[in-house]
Amino acid sequence: MQYIFILFIYITMKLQQLRYICEVARCGLNVTDAAANLYTSQPGISKQIRLLEEELGVLIFKRSGKHFVDITPAGRAIIKRAEQVLLDVRNIKELSQEFADQNRGSLSIATTHTQACYALPPTIQTFRGRYPDVSLHIHQGTPMQIAEQAARGEVDFSIATEALELFEDLVTLPCYHWNRCIVAPVGHPLLGEPVTLETLAKYPLVTYVYGFTGRSKLDQAFADKGLTPNVVFTATDSTTLKTYARLGVGVGIMAKMAYDPAIDKDLGMVDASPLFESSTSHIAFRRGVVLRRYMYDFIQWFAPHLTRELVDAAMEMETQQERDRMFAAKLPELPVR
């Protein structure tokens, strides 16, 4: 029945109209933004949406004058199905390309600055060597932006520590554990004494913006001790944190993988693993997508324990809770970076 419905949709309306209603919904009913994203005109989108509504015999959007102000109940159901149709069309294209040429295509990844700079480079280097004809695109953003891009099918993979678990439409796979380090200019008094949370709480701190790179684990550690950290500066990336730690704005707390002894010689480093619970980075993609061979390879090069068989098993499961139980049973120990 599902395929009959999809065929009916293909025959009776243009796929472009489906893209228009999905993009308008994604842009918070802002037709101007939707038009810019789709490289078309605002009047053109409005006209096509009106034609689609006339063809279906229902309103998709509520209006106030010429402006969309809400999505109707029927519109929500139609948009949800339209998103699935567009995903099916994408999957058909991926399947045809896989049979036509397994070594050509594109791969888009959304991730944070820290992952892009310190976790991904070896994998990207390996991937480029093996698949030189695959066009590779990396998008950086907040964890929430990254998760939304994967959930909407705008990117193939999202890699992050936070926010991915909030989206039920994502298949989320654990890649590795990581922890934090403390950095300060060489000679800083903190580097010459045993470092505890009580000690850290006495100093101004420089760390990540809330919702970025495991920040919640840091705050929870202080809260469990009844302490309030004196966070005086926050940033979204480790490079900025190190810059302001160097300036003496505060003691830096950041991902340990971001400390490079060869480059950061002017900064002393203390391993903060005993103070904070480790965080886990994940790779996620939208449920129902077709993964090409080079996508499976990318996943396994980034996280060697994620074999094609394990990824396929995770894709077959209905809920993330099922996947988490499977990974807990099969992967009791994740690698640590």
mmCIF file of C-alpha atoms in Angstrom:
data_model
loop_
_atom_site.group_PDB
_atom_site.id
_atom_site.type_symbol
_atom_site.label_atom_id
_atom_site.label_comp_id
_atom_site.label_asym_id
_atom_site.label_seq_id
_atom_site.Cartn_x
_atom_site.Cartn_y
_atom_site.Cartn_z
ATOM 1 C CA MET A 1 0.000 0.000 0.000
ATOM 2 C CA GLN A 2 2.791 2.417 0.854
ATOM 3 C CA TYR A 3 4.339 2.138 -2.599
ATOM 4 C CA ILE A 4 0.944 2.562 -4.294
ATOM 5 C CA PHE A 5 0.459 5.757 -2.322
ATOM 6 C CA ILE A 6 3.928 7.010 -3.293
ATOM 7 C CA LEU A 7 3.263 6.223 -6.961
ATOM 8 C CA PHE A 8 -0.015 8.118 -6.724
ATOM 9 C CA ILE A 9 1.807 11.109 -5.269
ATOM 10 C CA TYR A 10 4.402 11.050 -8.036
ATOM 11 C CA ILE A 11 1.665 11.006 -10.695
ATOM 12 C CA THR A 12 -0.651 13.655 -9.255
ATOM 13 C CA MET A 13 1.774 16.294 -8.041
ATOM 14 C CA LYS A 14 5.256 17.589 -8.550
ATOM 15 C CA LEU A 15 8.041 16.603 -6.197
ATOM 16 C CA GLN A 16 9.034 20.243 -6.187
ATOM 17 C CA GLN A 17 5.754 21.117 -4.491
ATOM 18 C CA LEU A 18 6.561 18.628 -1.746
ATOM 19 C CA ARG A 19 9.978 20.199 -1.307
ATOM 20 C CA TYR A 20 8.336 23.604 -1.007
ATOM 21 C CA ILE A 21 5.927 22.658 1.791
ATOM 22 C CA CYS A 22 8.647 20.810 3.714
ATOM 23 C CA GLU A 23 11.080 23.721 3.449
ATOM 24 C CA VAL A 24 8.462 26.291 4.475
ATOM 25 C CA ALA A 25 7.662 24.190 7.534
ATOM 26 C CA ARG A 26 11.366 23.802 8.324
ATOM 27 C CA CYS A 27 11.884 27.578 8.063
ATOM 28 C CA GLY A 28 9.178 28.309 10.614
ATOM 29 C CA LEU A 29 6.662 29.371 7.924
ATOM 30 C CA ASN A 30 9.053 32.010 6.579
ATOM 31 C CA VAL A 31 8.533 31.797 2.820
ATOM 32 C CA THR A 32 11.330 34.278 2.101
ATOM 33 C CA ASP A 33 13.892 32.062 3.866
ATOM 34 C CA ALA A 34 12.496 28.945 2.183
ATOM 35 C CA ALA A 35 12.784 30.588 -1.229
ATOM 36 C CA ALA A 36 16.393 31.580 -0.550
ATOM 37 C CA ASN A 37 17.284 28.055 0.564
ATOM 38 C CA LEU A 38 15.702 26.541 -2.546
ATOM 39 C CA TYR A 39 17.082 29.174 -4.947
ATOM 40 C CA THR A 40 13.656 30.186 -6.173
ATOM 41 C CA SER A 41 11.208 33.065 -5.723
ATOM 42 C CA GLN A 42 8.797 33.687 -2.891
ATOM 43 C CA PRO A 43 5.799 34.175 -5.250
ATOM 44 C CA GLY A 44 6.698 30.929 -7.008
ATOM 45 C CA ILE A 45 6.606 28.961 -3.763
ATOM 46 C CA SER A 46 3.333 30.538 -2.674
ATOM 47 C CA LYS A 47 1.732 29.772 -6.037
ATOM 48 C CA GLN A 48 2.835 26.133 -6.054
ATOM 49 C CA ILE A 49 1.634 25.590 -2.492
ATOM 50 C CA ARG A 50 -1.743 27.050 -3.397
ATOM 51 C CA LEU A 51 -1.958 24.760 -6.444
ATOM 52 C CA LEU A 52 -1.082 21.765 -4.291
ATOM 53 C CA GLU A 53 -3.751 22.661 -1.743
ATOM 54 C CA GLU A 54 -6.319 23.034 -4.530
ATOM 55 C CA GLU A 55 -5.364 19.658 -5.938
ATOM 56 C CA LEU A 56 -5.587 17.935 -2.562
ATOM 57 C CA GLY A 57 -8.734 19.793 -1.500
ATOM 58 C CA VAL A 58 -7.340 20.744 1.935
ATOM 59 C CA LEU A 59 -5.350 23.625 3.383
ATOM 60 C CA ILE A 60 -1.812 22.797 4.421
ATOM 61 C CA PHE A 61 -1.088 26.184 6.006
ATOM 62 C CA LYS A 62 -3.304 28.601 7.927
ATOM 63 C CA ARG A 63 -3.074 32.178 6.666
ATOM 64 C CA SER A 64 -3.469 35.721 7.902
ATOM 65 C CA GLY A 65 -3.708 37.787 4.762
ATOM 66 C CA LYS A 66 -0.814 36.663 2.557
ATOM 67 C CA HIS A 67 1.235 35.247 5.435
ATOM 68 C CA PHE A 68 1.378 31.687 6.731
ATOM 69 C CA VAL A 69 0.714 31.652 10.480
ATOM 70 C CA ASP A 70 0.381 27.944 11.294
ATOM 71 C CA ILE A 71 0.224 24.432 9.866
ATOM 72 C CA THR A 72 -3.180 22.763 9.768
ATOM 73 C CA PRO A 73 -3.666 19.263 11.254
ATOM 74 C CA ALA A 74 -4.047 17.934 7.708
ATOM 75 C CA GLY A 75 -0.941 19.867 6.714
ATOM 76 C CA ARG A 76 1.139 18.232 9.449
ATOM 77 C CA ALA A 77 0.128 14.782 8.234
ATOM 78 C CA ILE A 78 0.819 15.720 4.598
ATOM 79 C CA ILE A 79 4.221 17.229 5.393
ATOM 80 C CA LYS A 80 5.242 14.158 7.377
ATOM 81 C CA ARG A 81 4.353 11.914 4.446
ATOM 82 C CA ALA A 82 5.983 14.331 1.980
ATOM 83 C CA GLU A 83 9.239 14.098 3.931
ATOM 84 C CA GLN A 84 9.068 10.316 3.618
ATOM 85 C CA VAL A 85 8.389 10.562 -0.121
ATOM 86 C CA LEU A 86 11.393 12.826 -0.603
ATOM 87 C CA LEU A 87 13.513 10.395 1.410
ATOM 88 C CA ASP A 88 12.319 7.531 -0.814
ATOM 89 C CA VAL A 89 13.266 9.520 -3.912
ATOM 90 C CA ARG A 90 16.706 10.163 -2.457
ATOM 91 C CA ASN A 91 17.116 6.469 -1.649
ATOM 92 C CA ILE A 92 16.192 5.496 -5.220
ATOM 93 C CA LYS A 93 18.895 7.847 -6.494
ATOM 94 C CA GLU A 94 21.437 6.439 -4.033
ATOM 95 C CA LEU A 95 20.634 2.870 -5.070
ATOM 96 C CA SER A 96 20.997 3.665 -8.754
ATOM 97 C CA GLN A 97 24.296 5.452 -8.161
ATOM 98 C CA GLU A 98 25.584 2.548 -6.079
ATOM 99 C CA PHE A 99 25.015 0.148 -8.965
ATOM 100 C CA ALA A 100 26.285 2.611 -11.571
ATOM 101 C CA ASP A 101 29.551 3.520 -9.810
ATOM 102 C CA GLN A 102 30.399 2.528 -6.247
ATOM 103 C CA ASN A 103 33.304 4.961 -6.083
ATOM 104 C CA ARG A 104 31.511 8.174 -7.030
ATOM 105 C CA GLY A 105 28.998 10.261 -5.169
ATOM 106 C CA SER A 106 28.924 12.731 -2.294
ATOM 107 C CA LEU A 107 29.172 12.590 1.478
ATOM 108 C CA SER A 108 28.038 15.412 3.744
ATOM 109 C CA ILE A 109 28.886 15.530 7.433
ATOM 110 C CA ALA A 110 27.667 17.953 10.091
ATOM 111 C CA THR A 111 29.769 18.225 13.208
ATOM 112 C CA THR A 112 31.203 20.553 15.836
ATOM 113 C CA HIS A 113 34.486 22.441 15.589
ATOM 114 C CA THR A 114 36.213 20.136 18.087
ATOM 115 C CA GLN A 115 35.229 16.977 16.204
ATOM 116 C CA ALA A 116 36.176 18.520 12.853
ATOM 117 C CA CYS A 117 39.596 19.667 14.046
ATOM 118 C CA TYR A 118 40.700 16.914 16.419
ATOM 119 C CA ALA A 119 38.713 13.698 15.813
ATOM 120 C CA LEU A 120 37.934 13.583 12.103
ATOM 121 C CA PRO A 121 41.200 14.414 10.260
ATOM 122 C CA PRO A 122 42.672 10.861 10.202
ATOM 123 C CA THR A 123 39.389 9.442 8.924
ATOM 124 C CA ILE A 124 39.037 12.167 6.299
ATOM 125 C CA GLN A 125 42.588 11.512 5.117
ATOM 126 C CA THR A 126 41.921 7.779 4.792
ATOM 127 C CA PHE A 127 38.609 8.405 3.047
ATOM 128 C CA ARG A 128 40.101 10.823 0.508
ATOM 129 C CA GLY A 129 42.827 8.328 -0.308
ATOM 130 C CA ARG A 130 40.355 5.508 -0.913
ATOM 131 C CA TYR A 131 37.528 7.505 -2.529
ATOM 132 C CA PRO A 132 39.063 10.496 -4.365
ATOM 133 C CA ASP A 133 35.999 10.857 -6.606
ATOM 134 C CA VAL A 134 33.509 11.236 -3.745
ATOM 135 C CA SER A 135 32.680 14.874 -3.071
ATOM 136 C CA LEU A 136 33.092 15.516 0.651
ATOM 137 C CA HIS A 137 31.339 18.344 2.524
ATOM 138 C CA ILE A 138 31.742 19.230 6.211
ATOM 139 C CA HIS A 139 29.289 21.574 7.916
ATOM 140 C CA GLN A 140 29.954 22.969 11.387
ATOM 141 C CA GLY A 141 27.321 24.069 13.857
ATOM 142 C CA THR A 142 25.848 23.657 17.302
ATOM 143 C CA PRO A 143 24.913 20.135 18.421
ATOM 144 C CA MET A 144 21.220 20.984 17.997
ATOM 145 C CA GLN A 145 21.757 22.335 14.485
ATOM 146 C CA ILE A 146 23.802 19.267 13.604
ATOM 147 C CA ALA A 147 21.138 16.872 14.886
ATOM 148 C CA GLU A 148 18.367 18.735 13.051
ATOM 149 C CA GLN A 149 20.308 18.601 9.781
ATOM 150 C CA ALA A 150 20.593 14.828 10.006
ATOM 151 C CA ALA A 151 16.960 14.405 11.077
ATOM 152 C CA ARG A 152 15.808 16.428 8.059
ATOM 153 C CA GLY A 153 18.087 14.509 5.707
ATOM 154 C CA GLU A 154 20.126 17.604 4.830
ATOM 155 C CA VAL A 155 23.384 15.805 5.637
ATOM 156 C CA ASP A 156 24.348 12.144 5.523
ATOM 157 C CA PHE A 157 25.957 11.967 8.973
ATOM 158 C CA SER A 158 26.028 14.049 12.116
ATOM 159 C CA ILE A 159 28.842 13.607 14.623
ATOM 160 C CA ALA A 160 28.448 15.125 18.072
ATOM 161 C CA THR A 161 28.331 14.486 21.795
ATOM 162 C CA GLU A 162 25.125 16.349 22.637
ATOM 163 C CA ALA A 163 21.561 16.601 21.245
ATOM 164 C CA LEU A 164 21.466 13.579 18.896
ATOM 165 C CA GLU A 165 19.444 11.576 21.410
ATOM 166 C CA LEU A 166 16.611 14.116 21.193
ATOM 167 C CA PHE A 167 15.581 13.022 17.688
ATOM 168 C CA GLU A 168 13.662 9.759 17.334
ATOM 169 C CA ASP A 169 14.164 9.698 13.557
ATOM 170 C CA LEU A 170 17.922 9.267 13.950
ATOM 171 C CA VAL A 171 19.893 6.032 14.134
ATOM 172 C CA THR A 172 22.593 6.955 16.655
ATOM 173 C CA LEU A 173 25.746 4.852 17.033
ATOM 174 C CA PRO A 174 28.385 5.209 19.804
ATOM 175 C CA CYS A 175 31.897 5.933 18.518
ATOM 176 C CA TYR A 176 34.256 6.642 21.416
ATOM 177 C CA HIS A 177 34.562 7.993 24.946
ATOM 178 C CA TRP A 178 36.552 11.119 25.720
ATOM 179 C CA ASN A 179 37.347 13.227 28.723
ATOM 180 C CA ARG A 180 38.621 16.632 29.638
ATOM 181 C CA CYS A 181 41.835 18.331 30.560
ATOM 182 C CA ILE A 182 42.682 21.508 32.442
ATOM 183 C CA VAL A 183 44.950 24.044 30.728
ATOM 184 C CA ALA A 184 46.619 27.180 32.018
ATOM 185 C CA PRO A 185 49.732 29.171 31.136
ATOM 186 C CA VAL A 186 52.968 27.513 32.205
ATOM 187 C CA GLY A 187 53.754 28.698 35.742
ATOM 188 C CA HIS A 188 50.104 29.137 36.746
ATOM 189 C CA PRO A 189 49.684 28.318 40.476
ATOM 190 C CA LEU A 190 46.978 25.751 39.758
ATOM 191 C CA LEU A 191 49.496 23.578 37.927
ATOM 192 C CA GLY A 192 51.606 23.202 41.049
ATOM 193 C CA GLU A 193 48.958 21.783 43.386
ATOM 194 C CA PRO A 194 46.665 18.737 43.464
ATOM 195 C CA VAL A 195 43.681 19.595 41.279
ATOM 196 C CA THR A 196 40.256 18.908 42.760
ATOM 197 C CA LEU A 197 36.829 20.285 41.965
ATOM 198 C CA GLU A 198 37.062 22.342 45.147
ATOM 199 C CA THR A 199 40.327 23.844 43.899
ATOM 200 C CA LEU A 200 38.929 24.531 40.432
ATOM 201 C CA ALA A 201 35.906 26.280 41.916
ATOM 202 C CA LYS A 202 38.238 28.940 43.352
ATOM 203 C CA TYR A 203 39.460 30.028 39.920
ATOM 204 C CA PRO A 204 37.742 31.788 37.022
ATOM 205 C CA LEU A 205 37.052 29.177 34.333
ATOM 206 C CA VAL A 206 36.992 29.174 30.550
ATOM 207 C CA THR A 207 34.959 26.356 29.005
ATOM 208 C CA TYR A 208 32.366 25.398 26.406
ATOM 209 C CA VAL A 209 28.961 26.988 25.886
ATOM 210 C CA TYR A 210 26.193 24.962 27.521
ATOM 211 C CA GLY A 211 24.956 22.250 25.172
ATOM 212 C CA PHE A 212 28.373 21.939 23.517
ATOM 213 C CA THR A 213 30.951 19.173 23.760
ATOM 214 C CA GLY A 214 29.835 17.476 26.957
ATOM 215 C CA ARG A 215 29.326 20.674 28.969
ATOM 216 C CA SER A 216 26.457 19.049 30.902
ATOM 217 C CA LYS A 217 28.848 16.478 32.429
ATOM 218 C CA LEU A 218 31.095 19.280 33.689
ATOM 219 C CA ASP A 219 28.248 21.177 35.339
ATOM 220 C CA GLN A 220 26.889 17.988 36.879
ATOM 221 C CA ALA A 221 30.249 17.146 38.467
ATOM 222 C CA PHE A 222 30.368 20.498 40.275
ATOM 223 C CA ALA A 223 26.697 20.253 41.270
ATOM 224 C CA ASP A 224 27.215 16.797 42.783
ATOM 225 C CA LYS A 225 29.806 18.360 45.102
ATOM 226 C CA GLY A 226 27.555 21.284 45.971
ATOM 227 C CA LEU A 227 29.901 23.668 44.129
ATOM 228 C CA THR A 228 29.206 26.497 41.699
ATOM 229 C CA PRO A 229 31.922 26.925 39.051
ATOM 230 C CA ASN A 230 33.000 30.491 38.289
ATOM 231 C CA VAL A 231 32.625 30.329 34.517
ATOM 232 C CA VAL A 232 33.723 33.734 33.199
ATOM 233 C CA PHE A 233 34.026 32.939 29.486
ATOM 234 C CA THR A 234 32.411 30.370 27.197
ATOM 235 C CA ALA A 235 33.050 29.470 23.581
ATOM 236 C CA THR A 236 31.945 26.884 21.053
ATOM 237 C CA ASP A 237 35.404 25.603 20.145
ATOM 238 C CA SER A 238 38.641 24.500 21.785
ATOM 239 C CA THR A 239 40.869 26.845 19.770
ATOM 240 C CA THR A 240 39.101 29.873 21.221
ATOM 241 C CA LEU A 241 39.237 28.404 24.735
ATOM 242 C CA LYS A 242 43.000 27.937 24.506
ATOM 243 C CA THR A 243 43.427 31.505 23.232
ATOM 244 C CA TYR A 244 41.685 32.982 26.259
ATOM 245 C CA ALA A 245 43.366 30.617 28.687
ATOM 246 C CA ARG A 246 46.683 31.909 27.303
ATOM 247 C CA LEU A 247 45.534 35.479 27.946
ATOM 248 C CA GLY A 248 44.875 34.627 31.587
ATOM 249 C CA VAL A 249 41.121 35.181 31.385
ATOM 250 C CA GLY A 250 40.584 31.909 33.192
ATOM 251 C CA VAL A 251 41.662 28.314 33.622
ATOM 252 C CA GLY A 252 40.556 26.290 30.591
ATOM 253 C CA ILE A 253 38.531 23.087 30.809
ATOM 254 C CA MET A 254 38.239 21.433 27.408
ATOM 255 C CA ALA A 255 38.346 18.147 25.522
ATOM 256 C CA LYS A 256 41.670 16.414 26.155
ATOM 257 C CA MET A 257 41.954 15.497 22.454
ATOM 258 C CA ALA A 258 42.238 19.235 21.676
ATOM 259 C CA TYR A 259 45.525 19.613 23.562
ATOM 260 C CA ASP A 260 48.566 19.255 21.313
ATOM 261 C CA PRO A 261 51.902 19.219 23.208
ATOM 262 C CA ALA A 262 53.771 20.270 20.063
ATOM 263 C CA ILE A 263 51.595 23.343 19.491
ATOM 264 C CA ASP A 264 50.449 24.188 23.022
ATOM 265 C CA LYS A 265 53.907 24.343 24.628
ATOM 266 C CA ASP A 266 53.002 27.546 26.457
ATOM 267 C CA LEU A 267 50.083 25.843 28.190
ATOM 268 C CA GLY A 268 50.420 23.410 31.043
ATOM 269 C CA MET A 269 47.946 20.518 30.981
ATOM 270 C CA VAL A 270 46.433 18.387 33.724
ATOM 271 C CA ASP A 271 44.393 15.287 32.908
ATOM 272 C CA ALA A 272 40.896 15.894 34.328
ATOM 273 C CA SER A 273 39.642 12.319 33.863
ATOM 274 C CA PRO A 274 39.461 11.673 37.640
ATOM 275 C CA LEU A 275 37.231 14.727 38.110
ATOM 276 C CA PHE A 276 34.629 14.363 35.382
ATOM 277 C CA GLU A 277 32.587 11.487 33.978
ATOM 278 C CA SER A 278 33.620 10.662 30.432
ATOM 279 C CA SER A 279 31.431 11.741 27.522
ATOM 280 C CA THR A 280 30.562 9.754 24.408
ATOM 281 C CA SER A 281 30.656 10.976 20.829
ATOM 282 C CA HIS A 282 28.162 9.464 18.385
ATOM 283 C CA ILE A 283 27.565 9.313 14.673
ATOM 284 C CA ALA A 284 23.942 9.531 13.527
ATOM 285 C CA PHE A 285 21.928 9.354 10.326
ATOM 286 C CA ARG A 286 18.261 9.450 9.451
ATOM 287 C CA ARG A 287 16.241 6.268 9.750
ATOM 288 C CA GLY A 288 15.335 4.675 6.437
ATOM 289 C CA VAL A 289 18.216 6.064 4.387
ATOM 290 C CA VAL A 290 20.209 3.888 2.019
ATOM 291 C CA LEU A 291 23.880 3.793 2.972
ATOM 292 C CA ARG A 292 26.334 3.352 0.134
ATOM 293 C CA ARG A 293 29.496 1.294 0.481
ATOM 294 C CA TYR A 294 31.723 4.318 0.997
ATOM 295 C CA MET A 295 29.399 5.481 3.793
ATOM 296 C CA TYR A 296 29.791 2.169 5.625
ATOM 297 C CA ASP A 297 33.552 2.483 5.147
ATOM 298 C CA PHE A 298 33.576 6.005 6.541
ATOM 299 C CA ILE A 299 31.715 4.881 9.669
ATOM 300 C CA GLN A 300 34.099 2.004 10.302
ATOM 301 C CA TRP A 301 37.227 4.086 9.689
ATOM 302 C CA PHE A 302 35.950 6.601 12.225
ATOM 303 C CA ALA A 303 34.820 3.925 14.706
ATOM 304 C CA PRO A 304 36.429 0.548 13.854
ATOM 305 C CA HIS A 305 34.014 -1.420 16.058
ATOM 306 C CA LEU A 306 31.045 -0.247 13.929
ATOM 307 C CA THR A 307 31.121 -2.958 11.288
ATOM 308 C CA ARG A 308 28.632 -3.059 8.431
ATOM 309 C CA GLU A 309 26.843 -5.962 10.128
ATOM 310 C CA LEU A 310 26.480 -4.020 13.366
ATOM 311 C CA VAL A 311 25.280 -0.885 11.579
ATOM 312 C CA ASP A 312 22.710 -2.902 9.599
ATOM 313 C CA ALA A 313 21.481 -4.552 12.803
ATOM 314 C CA ALA A 314 21.035 -1.128 14.403
ATOM 315 C CA MET A 315 19.102 0.124 11.369
ATOM 316 C CA GLU A 316 16.642 -2.765 11.681
ATOM 317 C CA MET A 317 15.674 -1.798 15.234
ATOM 318 C CA GLU A 318 12.647 0.366 15.869
ATOM 319 C CA THR A 319 13.883 2.423 18.823
ATOM 320 C CA GLN A 320 17.112 3.930 20.069
ATOM 321 C CA GLN A 321 16.585 2.115 23.368
ATOM 322 C CA GLU A 322 16.874 -1.199 21.516
ATOM 323 C CA ARG A 323 20.057 -0.016 19.848
ATOM 324 C CA ASP A 324 21.533 1.131 23.134
ATOM 325 C CA ARG A 325 20.870 -2.275 24.699
ATOM 326 C CA MET A 326 22.495 -4.005 21.726
ATOM 327 C CA PHE A 327 25.582 -1.815 21.929
ATOM 328 C CA ALA A 328 25.819 -2.293 25.696
ATOM 329 C CA ALA A 329 25.828 -6.065 25.148
ATOM 330 C CA LYS A 330 28.139 -6.153 22.138
ATOM 331 C CA LEU A 331 30.409 -3.191 22.971
ATOM 332 C CA PRO A 332 30.886 -3.109 26.748
ATOM 333 C CA GLU A 333 34.151 -1.171 26.256
ATOM 334 C CA LEU A 334 34.359 1.713 23.771
ATOM 335 C CA PRO A 335 37.714 3.151 22.708
ATOM 336 C CA VAL A 336 38.894 6.221 24.618
ATOM 337 C CA ARG A 337 40.446 9.281 22.970
#
